[in-house]
mmCIF file of C-alpha atoms in Angstrom:
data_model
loop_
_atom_site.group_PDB
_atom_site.id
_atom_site.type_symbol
_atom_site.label_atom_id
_atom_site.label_comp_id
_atom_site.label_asym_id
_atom_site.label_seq_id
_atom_site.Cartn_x
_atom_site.Cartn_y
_atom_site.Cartn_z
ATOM 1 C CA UNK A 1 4.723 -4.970 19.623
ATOM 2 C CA UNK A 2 2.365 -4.075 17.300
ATOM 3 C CA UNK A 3 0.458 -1.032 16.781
ATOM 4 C CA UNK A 4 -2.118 0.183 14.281
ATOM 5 C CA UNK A 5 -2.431 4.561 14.025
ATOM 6 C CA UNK A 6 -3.205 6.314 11.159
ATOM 7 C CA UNK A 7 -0.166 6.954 8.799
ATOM 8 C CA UNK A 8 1.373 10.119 8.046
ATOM 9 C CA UNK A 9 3.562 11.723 5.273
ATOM 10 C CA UNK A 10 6.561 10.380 6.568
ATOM 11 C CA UNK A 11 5.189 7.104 6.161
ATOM 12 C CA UNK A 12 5.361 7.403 2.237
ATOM 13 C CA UNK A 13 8.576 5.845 1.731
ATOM 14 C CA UNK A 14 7.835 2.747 3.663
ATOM 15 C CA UNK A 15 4.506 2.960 2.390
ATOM 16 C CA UNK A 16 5.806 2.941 -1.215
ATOM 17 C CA UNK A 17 8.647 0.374 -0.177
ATOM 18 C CA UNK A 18 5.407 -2.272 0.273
ATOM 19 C CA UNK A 19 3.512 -1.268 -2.852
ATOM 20 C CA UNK A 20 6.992 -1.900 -4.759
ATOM 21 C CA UNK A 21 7.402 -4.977 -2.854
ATOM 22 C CA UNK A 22 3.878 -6.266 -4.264
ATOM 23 C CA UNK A 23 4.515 -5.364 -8.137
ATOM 24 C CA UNK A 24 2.280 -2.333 -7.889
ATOM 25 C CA UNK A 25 3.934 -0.213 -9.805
ATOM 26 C CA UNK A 26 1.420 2.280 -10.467
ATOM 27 C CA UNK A 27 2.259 3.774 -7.372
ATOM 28 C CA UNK A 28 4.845 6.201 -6.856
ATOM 29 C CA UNK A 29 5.761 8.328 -4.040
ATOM 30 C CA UNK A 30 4.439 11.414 -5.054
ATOM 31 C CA UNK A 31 1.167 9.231 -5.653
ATOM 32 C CA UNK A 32 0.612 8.132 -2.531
ATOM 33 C CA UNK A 33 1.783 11.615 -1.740
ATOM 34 C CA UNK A 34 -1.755 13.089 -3.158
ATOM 35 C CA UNK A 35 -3.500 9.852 -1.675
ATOM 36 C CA UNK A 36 -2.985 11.257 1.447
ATOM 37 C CA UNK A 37 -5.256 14.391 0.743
ATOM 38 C CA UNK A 38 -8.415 12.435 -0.235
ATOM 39 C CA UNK A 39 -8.060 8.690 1.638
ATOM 40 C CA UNK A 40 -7.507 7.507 5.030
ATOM 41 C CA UNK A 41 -4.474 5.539 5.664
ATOM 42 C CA UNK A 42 -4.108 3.155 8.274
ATOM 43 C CA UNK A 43 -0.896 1.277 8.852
ATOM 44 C CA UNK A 44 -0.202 -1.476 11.182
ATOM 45 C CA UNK A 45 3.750 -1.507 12.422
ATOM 46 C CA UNK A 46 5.802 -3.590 14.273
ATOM 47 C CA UNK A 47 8.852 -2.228 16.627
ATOM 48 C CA UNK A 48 8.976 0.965 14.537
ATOM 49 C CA UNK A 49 8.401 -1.193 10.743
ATOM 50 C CA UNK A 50 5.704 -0.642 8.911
ATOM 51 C CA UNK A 51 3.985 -4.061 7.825
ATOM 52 C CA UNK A 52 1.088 -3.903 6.450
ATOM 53 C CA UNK A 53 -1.446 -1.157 5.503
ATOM 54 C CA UNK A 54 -5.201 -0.255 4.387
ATOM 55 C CA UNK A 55 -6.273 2.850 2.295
ATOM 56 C CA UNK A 56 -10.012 3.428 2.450
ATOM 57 C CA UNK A 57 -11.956 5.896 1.437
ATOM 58 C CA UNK A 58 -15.087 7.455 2.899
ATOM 59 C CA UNK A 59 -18.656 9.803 2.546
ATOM 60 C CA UNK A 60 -18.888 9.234 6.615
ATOM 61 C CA UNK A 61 -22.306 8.414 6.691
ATOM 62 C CA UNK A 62 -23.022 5.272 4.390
ATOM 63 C CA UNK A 63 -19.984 3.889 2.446
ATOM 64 C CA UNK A 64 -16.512 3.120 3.255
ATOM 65 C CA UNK A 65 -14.194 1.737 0.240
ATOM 66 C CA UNK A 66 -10.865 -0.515 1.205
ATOM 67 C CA UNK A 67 -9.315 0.488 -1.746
ATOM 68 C CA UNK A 68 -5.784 -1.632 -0.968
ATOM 69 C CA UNK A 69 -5.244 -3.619 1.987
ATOM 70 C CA UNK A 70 -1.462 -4.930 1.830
ATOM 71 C CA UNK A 71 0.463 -7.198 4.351
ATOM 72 C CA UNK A 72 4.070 -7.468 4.018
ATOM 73 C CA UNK A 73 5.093 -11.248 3.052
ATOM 74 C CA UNK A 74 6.491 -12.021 6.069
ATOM 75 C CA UNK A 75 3.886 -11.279 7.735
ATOM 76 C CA UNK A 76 1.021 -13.092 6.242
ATOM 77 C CA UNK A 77 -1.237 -15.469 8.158
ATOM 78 C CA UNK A 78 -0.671 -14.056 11.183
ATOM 79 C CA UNK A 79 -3.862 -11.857 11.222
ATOM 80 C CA UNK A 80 -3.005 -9.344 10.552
ATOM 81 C CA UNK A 81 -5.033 -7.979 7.487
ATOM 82 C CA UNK A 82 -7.932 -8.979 9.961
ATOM 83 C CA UNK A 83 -6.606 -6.788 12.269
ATOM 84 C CA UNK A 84 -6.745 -3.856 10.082
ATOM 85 C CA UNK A 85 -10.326 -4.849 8.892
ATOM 86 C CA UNK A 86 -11.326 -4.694 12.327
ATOM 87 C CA UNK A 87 -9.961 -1.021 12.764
ATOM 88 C CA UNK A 88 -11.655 0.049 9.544
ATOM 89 C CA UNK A 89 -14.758 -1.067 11.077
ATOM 90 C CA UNK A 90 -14.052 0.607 14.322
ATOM 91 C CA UNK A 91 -13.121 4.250 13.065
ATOM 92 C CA UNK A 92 -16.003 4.081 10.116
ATOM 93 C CA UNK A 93 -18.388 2.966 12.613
ATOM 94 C CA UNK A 94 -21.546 2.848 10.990
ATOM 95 C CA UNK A 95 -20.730 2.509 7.416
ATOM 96 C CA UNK A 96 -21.052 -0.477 5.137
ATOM 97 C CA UNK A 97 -17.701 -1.774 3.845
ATOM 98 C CA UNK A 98 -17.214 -2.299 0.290
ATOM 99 C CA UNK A 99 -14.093 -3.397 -1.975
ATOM 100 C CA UNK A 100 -12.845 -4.945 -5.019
ATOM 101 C CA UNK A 101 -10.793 -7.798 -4.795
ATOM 102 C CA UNK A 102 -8.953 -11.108 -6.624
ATOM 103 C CA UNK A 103 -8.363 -12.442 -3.010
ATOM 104 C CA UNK A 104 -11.856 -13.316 -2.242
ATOM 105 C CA UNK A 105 -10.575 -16.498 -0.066
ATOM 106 C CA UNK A 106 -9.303 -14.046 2.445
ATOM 107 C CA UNK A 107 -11.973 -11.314 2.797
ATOM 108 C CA UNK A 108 -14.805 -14.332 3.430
ATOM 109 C CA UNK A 109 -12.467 -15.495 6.007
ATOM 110 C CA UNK A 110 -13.298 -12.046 7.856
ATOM 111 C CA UNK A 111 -16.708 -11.918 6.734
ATOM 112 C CA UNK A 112 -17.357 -9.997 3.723
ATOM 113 C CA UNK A 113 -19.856 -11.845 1.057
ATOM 114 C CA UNK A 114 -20.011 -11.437 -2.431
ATOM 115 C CA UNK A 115 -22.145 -8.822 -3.800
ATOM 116 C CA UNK A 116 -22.788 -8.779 -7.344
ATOM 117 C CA UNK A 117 -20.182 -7.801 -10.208
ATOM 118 C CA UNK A 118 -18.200 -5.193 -10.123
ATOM 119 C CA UNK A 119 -17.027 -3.328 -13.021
ATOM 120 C CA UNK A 120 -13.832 -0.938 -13.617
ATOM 121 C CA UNK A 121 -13.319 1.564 -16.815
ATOM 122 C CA UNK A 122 -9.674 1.789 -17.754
#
């Protein structure tokens, strides 16, 4: 059964397992270790597994970033990345979300519309 909670430290291995499991390798577990001090961390599990995941940050009151939003492989097209959109929307009631993405196919799917260009340095 799944279940969506907000993730805790001991989450960071499984957590990392995912990021690995994507190529990101920019991510280490004592990264995500510090993530956890200024993002939000929701993760979506399965009987006990971890599956899929969304970090977003947030001022509270206007803006709420998805900076990753991460689905295992096996686990893809079963909704559950829109799942996890939902819940952002949910807990940051009130906030517009915003993110940066190459996967634009499936964030239209769940409603977000292109907004400008956005830029990165570094």
């Amino acid at each position: 059964m799944e279940c969506i909670r907000l993730a805790n430290k001991t989450d960071i291995s499984q957590l990392f397992t995912l990021y690995k499991s994507e190529g990101w390798h920019s991510f280490s577990e004592d990264k995500i270790r510090t993530l956890f001090n200024s993002s939000t961390y929701l993760v979506l599990e399965n009987d006990g597994e971890l599956i899929a995941f969304a970090r977003c940050l947030t001022d509270g009151a206007v803006t709420t970033f998805v900076a990753e939003l991460l689905v295992a492989k096996d686990y893809r097209g079963r909704g559950m990345g829109k799942l996890l959109i939902r819940e952002i929307q949910t807990r940051m009631a009130g906030t517009r979300l915003e993110l940066i993405s190459e996967a634009d196919g499936f964030y239209e799917t769940v409603g977000f519309r292109a907004v400008g260009q956005g830029y990165r340095l570094a």
